[in-house]
Amino acid sequence: MKMLIVALALATLVQGAVAKEPDCRTIDSTNERLACYDAAFPPPKIKQSTAAESDAARAAYKYPFVAEEARTAAKLKNICRGC
């Protein structure tokens, strides 16, 4: 049981040592410091969306309330105002 506890303690200490980040704050030169941060934390890779390619194949957008707006406009035109 004691060996298991010792093994778990060593495993957690090793993970902390492996995960240590470089100390970029101590670099005086701005360009070198930025290069250090870029190397330590690379930007995530962003996938190019294929929306531009599929837009040409997609049908034009049809507004779902066109018919209802036409019916409402027709009802409003039939209202007698100032009769």
mmCIF file with all atom_site columns, C-alpha atoms in Angstrom:
data_model
loop_
_atom_site.group_PDB
_atom_site.id
_atom_site.type_symbol
_atom_site.label_atom_id
_atom_site.label_alt_id
_atom_site.label_comp_id
_atom_site.label_asym_id
_atom_site.label_entity_id
_atom_site.label_seq_id
_atom_site.pdbx_PDB_ins_code
_atom_site.Cartn_x
_atom_site.Cartn_y
_atom_site.Cartn_z
_atom_site.occupancy
_atom_site.B_iso_or_equiv
_atom_site.pdbx_formal_charge
_atom_site.auth_seq_id
_atom_site.auth_comp_id
_atom_site.auth_asym_id
_atom_site.auth_atom_id
_atom_site.pdbx_PDB_model_num
ATOM 1  C CA . MET A 1 1  ? 0.000   0.000  0.000   1.00 0.00 ? 1  MET A CA 1
ATOM 2  C CA . LYS A 1 2  ? 2.854   2.360  0.842   1.00 0.00 ? 2  LYS A CA 1
ATOM 3  C CA . MET A 1 3  ? 4.516   1.622  -2.504  1.00 0.00 ? 3  MET A CA 1
ATOM 4  C CA . LEU A 1 4  ? 1.314   2.579  -4.315  1.00 0.00 ? 4  LEU A CA 1
ATOM 5  C CA . ILE A 1 5  ? 1.156   5.919  -2.503  1.00 0.00 ? 5  ILE A CA 1
ATOM 6  C CA . VAL A 1 6  ? 4.818   6.618  -3.269  1.00 0.00 ? 6  VAL A CA 1
ATOM 7  C CA . ALA A 1 7  ? 4.295   5.708  -6.940  1.00 0.00 ? 7  ALA A CA 1
ATOM 8  C CA . LEU A 1 8  ? 1.275   8.025  -7.221  1.00 0.00 ? 8  LEU A CA 1
ATOM 9  C CA . ALA A 1 9  ? 3.158   10.866 -5.542  1.00 0.00 ? 9  ALA A CA 1
ATOM 10 C CA . LEU A 1 10 ? 6.090   10.468 -7.932  1.00 0.00 ? 10 LEU A CA 1
ATOM 11 C CA . ALA A 1 11 ? 3.759   10.323 -10.924 1.00 0.00 ? 11 ALA A CA 1
ATOM 12 C CA . THR A 1 12 ? 2.170   13.643 -9.993  1.00 0.00 ? 12 THR A CA 1
ATOM 13 C CA . LEU A 1 13 ? 5.549   15.278 -9.423  1.00 0.00 ? 13 LEU A CA 1
ATOM 14 C CA . VAL A 1 14 ? 6.848   14.061 -12.774 1.00 0.00 ? 14 VAL A CA 1
ATOM 15 C CA . GLN A 1 15 ? 3.824   15.524 -14.587 1.00 0.00 ? 15 GLN A CA 1
ATOM 16 C CA . GLY A 1 16 ? 4.494   18.919 -13.050 1.00 0.00 ? 16 GLY A CA 1
ATOM 17 C CA . ALA A 1 17 ? 8.130   18.816 -14.146 1.00 0.00 ? 17 ALA A CA 1
ATOM 18 C CA . VAL A 1 18 ? 7.249   17.785 -17.703 1.00 0.00 ? 18 VAL A CA 1
ATOM 19 C CA . ALA A 1 19 ? 4.564   20.462 -18.028 1.00 0.00 ? 19 ALA A CA 1
ATOM 20 C CA . LYS A 1 20 ? 6.906   23.291 -17.031 1.00 0.00 ? 20 LYS A CA 1
ATOM 21 C CA . GLU A 1 21 ? 6.694   26.179 -19.485 1.00 0.00 ? 21 GLU A CA 1
ATOM 22 C CA . PRO A 1 22 ? 9.703   28.209 -20.593 1.00 0.00 ? 22 PRO A CA 1
ATOM 23 C CA . ASP A 1 23 ? 10.247  31.444 -18.674 1.00 0.00 ? 23 ASP A CA 1
ATOM 24 C CA . CYS A 1 24 ? 9.685   33.980 -21.456 1.00 0.00 ? 24 CYS A CA 1
ATOM 25 C CA . ARG A 1 25 ? 9.177   36.882 -19.030 1.00 0.00 ? 25 ARG A CA 1
ATOM 26 C CA . THR A 1 26 ? 12.887  37.127 -18.305 1.00 0.00 ? 26 THR A CA 1
ATOM 27 C CA . ILE A 1 27 ? 13.843  37.842 -21.951 1.00 0.00 ? 27 ILE A CA 1
ATOM 28 C CA . ASP A 1 28 ? 14.591  41.552 -22.459 1.00 0.00 ? 28 ASP A CA 1
ATOM 29 C CA . SER A 1 29 ? 14.282  41.796 -26.235 1.00 0.00 ? 29 SER A CA 1
ATOM 30 C CA . THR A 1 30 ? 10.697  42.258 -27.382 1.00 0.00 ? 30 THR A CA 1
ATOM 31 C CA . ASN A 1 31 ? 11.080  40.237 -30.571 1.00 0.00 ? 31 ASN A CA 1
ATOM 32 C CA . GLU A 1 32 ? 12.834  37.366 -28.806 1.00 0.00 ? 32 GLU A CA 1
ATOM 33 C CA . ARG A 1 33 ? 10.191  37.364 -26.036 1.00 0.00 ? 33 ARG A CA 1
ATOM 34 C CA . LEU A 1 34 ? 7.380   37.203 -28.603 1.00 0.00 ? 34 LEU A CA 1
ATOM 35 C CA . ALA A 1 35 ? 9.185   34.398 -30.422 1.00 0.00 ? 35 ALA A CA 1
ATOM 36 C CA . CYS A 1 36 ? 9.490   32.535 -27.129 1.00 0.00 ? 36 CYS A CA 1
ATOM 37 C CA . TYR A 1 37 ? 5.764   32.903 -26.425 1.00 0.00 ? 37 TYR A CA 1
ATOM 38 C CA . ASP A 1 38 ? 4.922   31.854 -29.993 1.00 0.00 ? 38 ASP A CA 1
ATOM 39 C CA . ALA A 1 39 ? 7.060   28.747 -29.603 1.00 0.00 ? 39 ALA A CA 1
ATOM 40 C CA . ALA A 1 40 ? 5.593   27.940 -26.173 1.00 0.00 ? 40 ALA A CA 1
ATOM 41 C CA . PHE A 1 41 ? 1.969   28.574 -27.153 1.00 0.00 ? 41 PHE A CA 1
ATOM 42 C CA . PRO A 1 42 ? 1.490   28.088 -30.892 1.00 0.00 ? 42 PRO A CA 1
ATOM 43 C CA . PRO A 1 43 ? -1.747  29.505 -32.301 1.00 0.00 ? 43 PRO A CA 1
ATOM 44 C CA . PRO A 1 44 ? -4.512  26.965 -32.926 1.00 0.00 ? 44 PRO A CA 1
ATOM 45 C CA . LYS A 1 45 ? -4.901  25.725 -36.466 1.00 0.00 ? 45 LYS A CA 1
ATOM 46 C CA . ILE A 1 46 ? -8.111  27.079 -37.953 1.00 0.00 ? 46 ILE A CA 1
ATOM 47 C CA . LYS A 1 47 ? -9.849  25.065 -40.612 1.00 0.00 ? 47 LYS A CA 1
ATOM 48 C CA . GLN A 1 48 ? -10.822 26.955 -43.735 1.00 0.00 ? 48 GLN A CA 1
ATOM 49 C CA . SER A 1 49 ? -14.553 26.685 -44.063 1.00 0.00 ? 49 SER A CA 1
ATOM 50 C CA . THR A 1 50 ? -15.937 25.401 -47.308 1.00 0.00 ? 50 THR A CA 1
ATOM 51 C CA . ALA A 1 51 ? -18.947 27.697 -47.085 1.00 0.00 ? 51 ALA A CA 1
ATOM 52 C CA . ALA A 1 52 ? -17.713 29.772 -50.015 1.00 0.00 ? 52 ALA A CA 1
ATOM 53 C CA . GLU A 1 53 ? -17.620 26.698 -52.210 1.00 0.00 ? 53 GLU A CA 1
ATOM 54 C CA . SER A 1 54 ? -21.057 25.468 -51.191 1.00 0.00 ? 54 SER A CA 1
ATOM 55 C CA . ASP A 1 55 ? -22.742 28.897 -51.508 1.00 0.00 ? 55 ASP A CA 1
ATOM 56 C CA . ALA A 1 56 ? -22.849 28.621 -55.290 1.00 0.00 ? 56 ALA A CA 1
ATOM 57 C CA . ALA A 1 57 ? -24.546 25.223 -55.091 1.00 0.00 ? 57 ALA A CA 1
ATOM 58 C CA . ARG A 1 58 ? -27.030 26.332 -52.443 1.00 0.00 ? 58 ARG A CA 1
ATOM 59 C CA . ALA A 1 59 ? -30.472 27.549 -53.528 1.00 0.00 ? 59 ALA A CA 1
ATOM 60 C CA . ALA A 1 60 ? -31.451 31.153 -52.863 1.00 0.00 ? 60 ALA A CA 1
ATOM 61 C CA . TYR A 1 61 ? -32.945 31.875 -49.456 1.00 0.00 ? 61 TYR A CA 1
ATOM 62 C CA . LYS A 1 62 ? -36.724 31.920 -49.421 1.00 0.00 ? 62 LYS A CA 1
ATOM 63 C CA . TYR A 1 63 ? -38.265 34.104 -46.736 1.00 0.00 ? 63 TYR A CA 1
ATOM 64 C CA . PRO A 1 64 ? -40.834 31.894 -44.953 1.00 0.00 ? 64 PRO A CA 1
ATOM 65 C CA . PHE A 1 65 ? -43.378 34.656 -44.169 1.00 0.00 ? 65 PHE A CA 1
ATOM 66 C CA . VAL A 1 66 ? -43.851 36.129 -47.662 1.00 0.00 ? 66 VAL A CA 1
ATOM 67 C CA . ALA A 1 67 ? -47.332 34.635 -48.098 1.00 0.00 ? 67 ALA A CA 1
ATOM 68 C CA . GLU A 1 68 ? -48.481 35.737 -44.665 1.00 0.00 ? 68 GLU A CA 1
ATOM 69 C CA . GLU A 1 69 ? -47.218 39.283 -45.201 1.00 0.00 ? 69 GLU A CA 1
ATOM 70 C CA . ALA A 1 70 ? -49.096 39.418 -48.522 1.00 0.00 ? 70 ALA A CA 1
ATOM 71 C CA . ARG A 1 71 ? -52.335 38.299 -46.819 1.00 0.00 ? 71 ARG A CA 1
ATOM 72 C CA . THR A 1 72 ? -51.884 40.875 -44.051 1.00 0.00 ? 72 THR A CA 1
ATOM 73 C CA . ALA A 1 73 ? -51.218 43.666 -46.558 1.00 0.00 ? 73 ALA A CA 1
ATOM 74 C CA . ALA A 1 74 ? -54.350 42.691 -48.538 1.00 0.00 ? 74 ALA A CA 1
ATOM 75 C CA . LYS A 1 75 ? -56.468 42.803 -45.349 1.00 0.00 ? 75 LYS A CA 1
ATOM 76 C CA . LEU A 1 76 ? -55.097 46.220 -44.433 1.00 0.00 ? 76 LEU A CA 1
ATOM 77 C CA . LYS A 1 77 ? -55.931 47.622 -47.886 1.00 0.00 ? 77 LYS A CA 1
ATOM 78 C CA . ASN A 1 78 ? -59.568 46.551 -47.466 1.00 0.00 ? 78 ASN A CA 1
ATOM 79 C CA . ILE A 1 79 ? -60.032 48.452 -44.210 1.00 0.00 ? 79 ILE A CA 1
ATOM 80 C CA . CYS A 1 80 ? -62.176 51.554 -44.706 1.00 0.00 ? 80 CYS A CA 1
ATOM 81 C CA . ARG A 1 81 ? -60.496 54.528 -43.111 1.00 0.00 ? 81 ARG A CA 1
ATOM 82 C CA . GLY A 1 82 ? -62.633 57.597 -42.587 1.00 0.00 ? 82 GLY A CA 1
ATOM 83 C CA . CYS A 1 83 ? -65.828 56.202 -44.094 1.00 0.00 ? 83 CYS A CA 1
#
